Amino acid sequence: MALADEAGLDGLSMRRLATELGVVPMALYKHVANKDELLDGIIDTVVGEIDLGPVEGDWRPAVRARILTARAQMLRHPWASGAIESRRNPTPAVLAYMNSVIGLLRTGGFTVDLVHHAIHTLGSRILGFSQELFDDTPADPGAQEAAAHAMKDTFPWLAEMALQVAHDEKSIVGSGCDDQFEFEFALDLLLDGLERLRSAV
Amino acid sequence: MALADEAGLDGLSMRRLATELGVVPMALYKHVANKDELLDGIIDTVVGEIDLGPVEGDWRPAVRARILTARAQMLRHPWASGAIESRRNPTPAVLAYMNSVIGLLRTGGFTVDLVHHAIHTLGSRILGFSQELFDDTPADPGAQEAAAHAMKDTFPWLAEMALQVAHDEKSIVGSGCDDQFEFEFALDLLLDGLERLRSAV
DNA sequence: CGTCCTAGGTGTACGCCGTACACCATCCTA
DNA sequence: TAGGATGGTGTACGGCGTACACCTAGGACG
């Protein structure tokens, strides 16, 4: 995890990890069957650190809080979301996390069926991350605005949006979007919809 | 694209593509600066094939239809979603696609601000795919149910859900979930929420 | 005390990957 | 007829995951 934190997911190779540990690459294979198992291990650790303590109150704030806790952990370890996405089978800690969220929904009055749909609907957002289609925080804020201007003829709708976003955000914190706001916006929209379905039964 | 279709994203290497073309690997670099540019190229092609023809009627069925069209294309080329996720900068065809969806929303009565949040909310689902946390279509249907039984003590909520899903689906098409249904369920929930916000302004 | 098992580190090697660099053949244009 | 573009070739480097055979220190047990 330390190596991934500082070198990113790409920088985490068996060879590099070995030299970091002052050891020859093949020595790692006495502790781990292969690289996949190593990745499963660090995923299990990072997800296992998410606090699953009991939460009181309605299902909605409870689920919201749990997901935002997970998100904080993902932000602490930026490689984690990519690592999780790359895996095909869930690790025990991921299962435990899912189990806890499902529990909050079930005790909150969701039917088994609706929980199932809810899990699919939340998708990776349940673990606190969402894959954006592209990185909207380019290095140069001015360049972004210039690019938006250049798009006005070919992609007018896109340019309109990009320009307004660039304008709005410039007053706050340079360019790019407020990821945390957008995440919570989407999360609340989903939770609203789920509550509507739950109470409609 | 043909190679990716048959060998997957992992199987698409410069060397393999070259031999497939009956040519030496370095020959590819006379047509493409590097592998990233090649990936951008095939993404642009696959996304460019999505029909962006004009759609009549309300924004909601229009956006729904466009996204489901995109999804069909993604299902036709299973490597595409992974390739798109791996990229940091959008290709022209992706921009054109986004522009078209934004246009449908804007002419449908969305403010620029709300469109921006909507795009973030839809995330990758706008292009017809959503990253599931894990692959829920294991090879052996019986094994899945057995695993669910084994989880009853450690992860009771998860087991409860898995067992009901396994039971429900067994009558239809073996195990696993109906991905298309779950996708449309989530999409409709999002579109419902967005419509509520739009008409509330 | 001597034996043997085991946990864990070592060295070498294979086959894959992306790609830098120098070279060459063809063909179209001036 | 000369010269530049276009595009294929050969070699090589540094990285990756990992198979296989080997060695060493320490503890268990007769």
Short mmCIF file of N, CA and C in Angstrom, two decimals, chain A residues 126-200:
data_model
loop_
_atom_site.label_atom_id
_atom_site.label_comp_id
_atom_site.label_asym_id
_atom_site.label_seq_id
_atom_site.Cartn_x
_atom_site.Cartn_y
_atom_site.Cartn_z
N ILE A 126 -21.23 2.84 -4.56
CA ILE A 126 -21.46 2.34 -3.21
C ILE A 126 -20.16 2.32 -2.42
N LEU A 127 -19.05 2.18 -3.13
CA LEU A 127 -17.75 2.18 -2.48
C LEU A 127 -17.09 3.55 -2.52
N GLY A 128 -17.81 4.53 -2.99
CA GLY A 128 -17.31 5.89 -2.87
C GLY A 128 -16.57 6.43 -4.07
N PHE A 129 -16.66 5.76 -5.21
CA PHE A 129 -16.02 6.34 -6.39
C PHE A 129 -16.91 6.12 -7.60
N SER A 130 -16.72 6.96 -8.60
CA SER A 130 -17.48 6.83 -9.83
C SER A 130 -16.52 7.16 -10.96
N GLN A 131 -16.57 6.32 -11.99
CA GLN A 131 -15.63 6.59 -13.07
C GLN A 131 -16.16 7.69 -13.96
N GLU A 132 -15.44 8.78 -14.01
CA GLU A 132 -15.78 9.86 -14.93
C GLU A 132 -15.28 9.45 -16.31
N LEU A 133 -15.95 9.97 -17.32
CA LEU A 133 -15.57 9.61 -18.67
C LEU A 133 -14.22 10.20 -19.04
N PHE A 134 -13.93 11.36 -18.51
CA PHE A 134 -12.57 11.88 -18.69
C PHE A 134 -12.21 12.81 -17.56
N ASP A 135 -10.96 13.00 -17.42
CA ASP A 135 -10.42 13.80 -16.34
C ASP A 135 -10.68 15.27 -16.65
N ASP A 136 -11.52 15.91 -15.82
CA ASP A 136 -11.87 17.29 -16.12
C ASP A 136 -11.06 18.29 -15.30
N THR A 137 -9.93 17.86 -14.84
CA THR A 137 -9.06 18.81 -14.14
C THR A 137 -7.70 18.88 -14.82
N PRO A 138 -7.67 19.51 -16.01
CA PRO A 138 -6.41 19.59 -16.75
C PRO A 138 -5.43 20.50 -16.03
N ALA A 139 -4.20 20.38 -16.40
CA ALA A 139 -3.15 21.12 -15.71
C ALA A 139 -3.37 22.63 -15.82
N ASP A 140 -3.60 23.08 -17.02
CA ASP A 140 -3.66 24.52 -17.27
C ASP A 140 -5.11 24.99 -17.33
N PRO A 141 -5.55 25.80 -16.39
CA PRO A 141 -6.94 26.26 -16.40
C PRO A 141 -7.24 27.14 -17.61
N GLY A 142 -6.31 27.98 -18.01
CA GLY A 142 -6.54 28.84 -19.17
C GLY A 142 -6.72 28.02 -20.43
N ALA A 143 -5.92 26.97 -20.55
CA ALA A 143 -5.98 26.14 -21.75
C ALA A 143 -7.35 25.50 -21.88
N GLN A 144 -7.94 25.13 -20.77
CA GLN A 144 -9.26 24.51 -20.81
C GLN A 144 -10.29 25.47 -21.41
N GLU A 145 -10.22 26.72 -20.96
CA GLU A 145 -11.18 27.69 -21.46
C GLU A 145 -10.94 27.94 -22.95
N ALA A 146 -9.68 28.03 -23.32
CA ALA A 146 -9.36 28.23 -24.74
C ALA A 146 -9.89 27.08 -25.58
N ALA A 147 -9.72 25.85 -25.08
CA ALA A 147 -10.22 24.68 -25.80
C ALA A 147 -11.74 24.77 -25.95
N ALA A 148 -12.40 25.22 -24.90
CA ALA A 148 -13.85 25.34 -24.96
C ALA A 148 -14.26 26.35 -26.03
N HIS A 149 -13.54 27.46 -26.10
CA HIS A 149 -13.84 28.44 -27.14
C HIS A 149 -13.67 27.85 -28.53
N ALA A 150 -12.60 27.06 -28.70
CA ALA A 150 -12.33 26.48 -30.01
C ALA A 150 -13.42 25.49 -30.41
N MET A 151 -14.10 24.93 -29.42
CA MET A 151 -15.13 23.93 -29.71
C MET A 151 -16.45 24.55 -30.11
N LYS A 152 -16.58 25.88 -29.97
CA LYS A 152 -17.90 26.49 -30.12
C LYS A 152 -18.58 26.13 -31.44
N ASP A 153 -17.79 25.99 -32.50
CA ASP A 153 -18.40 25.67 -33.80
C ASP A 153 -18.77 24.20 -33.92
N THR A 154 -17.84 23.33 -33.52
CA THR A 154 -18.08 21.90 -33.72
C THR A 154 -19.01 21.31 -32.66
N PHE A 155 -18.78 21.68 -31.40
CA PHE A 155 -19.59 21.09 -30.33
C PHE A 155 -20.20 22.21 -29.49
N PRO A 156 -21.19 22.89 -30.04
CA PRO A 156 -21.71 24.08 -29.36
C PRO A 156 -22.25 23.82 -27.96
N TRP A 157 -22.98 22.72 -27.79
CA TRP A 157 -23.57 22.44 -26.47
C TRP A 157 -22.49 22.17 -25.44
N LEU A 158 -21.51 21.41 -25.88
CA LEU A 158 -20.40 21.09 -24.98
C LEU A 158 -19.65 22.35 -24.60
N ALA A 159 -19.41 23.21 -25.60
CA ALA A 159 -18.67 24.45 -25.34
C ALA A 159 -19.44 25.33 -24.36
N GLU A 160 -20.74 25.42 -24.59
CA GLU A 160 -21.56 26.24 -23.70
C GLU A 160 -21.40 25.80 -22.25
N MET A 161 -21.48 24.48 -22.07
CA MET A 161 -21.38 23.96 -20.70
C MET A 161 -19.98 24.19 -20.14
N ALA A 162 -18.98 23.88 -20.95
CA ALA A 162 -17.59 24.01 -20.47
C ALA A 162 -17.29 25.45 -20.09
N LEU A 163 -17.78 26.39 -20.90
CA LEU A 163 -17.49 27.79 -20.61
C LEU A 163 -18.14 28.23 -19.31
N GLN A 164 -19.40 27.81 -19.12
CA GLN A 164 -20.05 28.22 -17.89
C GLN A 164 -19.39 27.58 -16.68
N VAL A 165 -19.03 26.32 -16.81
CA VAL A 165 -18.36 25.67 -15.69
C VAL A 165 -17.04 26.37 -15.39
N ALA A 166 -16.27 26.65 -16.44
CA ALA A 166 -14.99 27.32 -16.25
C ALA A 166 -15.20 28.66 -15.55
N HIS A 167 -16.25 29.36 -15.96
CA HIS A 167 -16.52 30.67 -15.38
C HIS A 167 -16.93 30.57 -13.91
N ASP A 168 -17.83 29.61 -13.64
CA ASP A 168 -18.31 29.45 -12.27
C ASP A 168 -17.18 29.08 -11.32
N GLU A 169 -16.37 28.15 -11.78
CA GLU A 169 -15.37 27.59 -10.88
C GLU A 169 -14.17 28.50 -10.69
N LYS A 170 -13.97 29.38 -11.68
CA LYS A 170 -12.77 30.20 -11.59
C LYS A 170 -12.78 31.03 -10.31
N SER A 171 -13.98 31.46 -9.92
CA SER A 171 -14.06 32.29 -8.72
C SER A 171 -13.73 31.48 -7.47
N ILE A 172 -13.83 30.19 -7.56
CA ILE A 172 -13.65 29.39 -6.36
C ILE A 172 -12.23 28.84 -6.22
N VAL A 173 -11.89 27.96 -7.14
CA VAL A 173 -10.68 27.17 -6.86
C VAL A 173 -9.95 26.79 -8.14
N GLY A 174 -9.78 27.71 -9.04
CA GLY A 174 -9.18 27.35 -10.31
C GLY A 174 -10.21 26.63 -11.14
N SER A 175 -9.80 25.84 -12.11
CA SER A 175 -10.78 25.21 -12.98
C SER A 175 -11.09 23.80 -12.51
N GLY A 176 -11.87 23.09 -13.30
CA GLY A 176 -12.25 21.74 -12.92
C GLY A 176 -13.50 21.81 -12.07
N CYS A 177 -14.09 20.62 -11.82
CA CYS A 177 -15.34 20.60 -11.10
C CYS A 177 -15.07 20.23 -9.65
N ASP A 178 -16.04 20.52 -8.84
CA ASP A 178 -15.96 20.13 -7.43
C ASP A 178 -16.42 18.68 -7.33
N ASP A 179 -15.46 17.76 -7.36
CA ASP A 179 -15.79 16.34 -7.41
C ASP A 179 -16.66 15.92 -6.24
N GLN A 180 -16.35 16.42 -5.07
CA GLN A 180 -17.12 16.01 -3.90
C GLN A 180 -18.58 16.44 -4.04
N PHE A 181 -18.78 17.67 -4.51
CA PHE A 181 -20.15 18.14 -4.70
C PHE A 181 -20.88 17.26 -5.71
N GLU A 182 -20.23 16.99 -6.83
CA GLU A 182 -20.88 16.20 -7.87
C GLU A 182 -21.18 14.80 -7.37
N PHE A 183 -20.27 14.25 -6.59
CA PHE A 183 -20.52 12.91 -6.05
C PHE A 183 -21.75 12.91 -5.14
N GLU A 184 -21.82 13.89 -4.26
CA GLU A 184 -22.94 13.93 -3.32
C GLU A 184 -24.25 14.25 -4.05
N PHE A 185 -24.16 15.08 -5.08
CA PHE A 185 -25.34 15.39 -5.87
C PHE A 185 -25.92 14.12 -6.46
N ALA A 186 -25.06 13.34 -7.09
CA ALA A 186 -25.51 12.09 -7.72
C ALA A 186 -26.00 11.11 -6.67
N LEU A 187 -25.27 11.03 -5.57
CA LEU A 187 -25.65 10.09 -4.52
C LEU A 187 -27.03 10.44 -3.96
N ASP A 188 -27.26 11.72 -3.71
CA ASP A 188 -28.56 12.12 -3.16
C ASP A 188 -29.68 11.87 -4.15
N LEU A 189 -29.38 12.10 -5.42
CA LEU A 189 -30.41 11.82 -6.42
C LEU A 189 -30.77 10.34 -6.41
N LEU A 190 -29.77 9.50 -6.28
CA LEU A 190 -30.03 8.06 -6.24
C LEU A 190 -30.79 7.67 -4.98
N LEU A 191 -30.37 8.21 -3.85
CA LEU A 191 -31.04 7.85 -2.59
C LEU A 191 -32.48 8.36 -2.60
N ASP A 192 -32.69 9.55 -3.16
CA ASP A 192 -34.07 10.05 -3.30
C ASP A 192 -34.92 9.05 -4.08
N GLY A 193 -34.40 8.65 -5.21
CA GLY A 193 -35.16 7.73 -6.06
C GLY A 193 -35.44 6.42 -5.35
N LEU A 194 -34.44 5.92 -4.62
CA LEU A 194 -34.64 4.66 -3.92
C LEU A 194 -35.67 4.80 -2.80
N GLU A 195 -35.62 5.91 -2.10
CA GLU A 195 -36.61 6.13 -1.03
C GLU A 195 -38.02 6.16 -1.61
N ARG A 196 -38.15 6.81 -2.76
CA ARG A 196 -39.47 6.88 -3.39
C ARG A 196 -39.97 5.46 -3.69
N LEU A 197 -39.08 4.64 -4.23
CA LEU A 197 -39.49 3.27 -4.56
C LEU A 197 -39.80 2.47 -3.30
N ARG A 198 -39.00 2.68 -2.25
CA ARG A 198 -39.21 1.93 -1.02
C ARG A 198 -40.57 2.24 -0.41
N SER A 199 -40.88 3.55 -0.32
CA SER A 199 -42.11 3.94 0.35
C SER A 199 -43.34 3.69 -0.52
N ALA A 200 -43.11 3.42 -1.80
CA ALA A 200 -44.23 3.20 -2.71
C ALA A 200 -44.74 1.77 -2.63
#
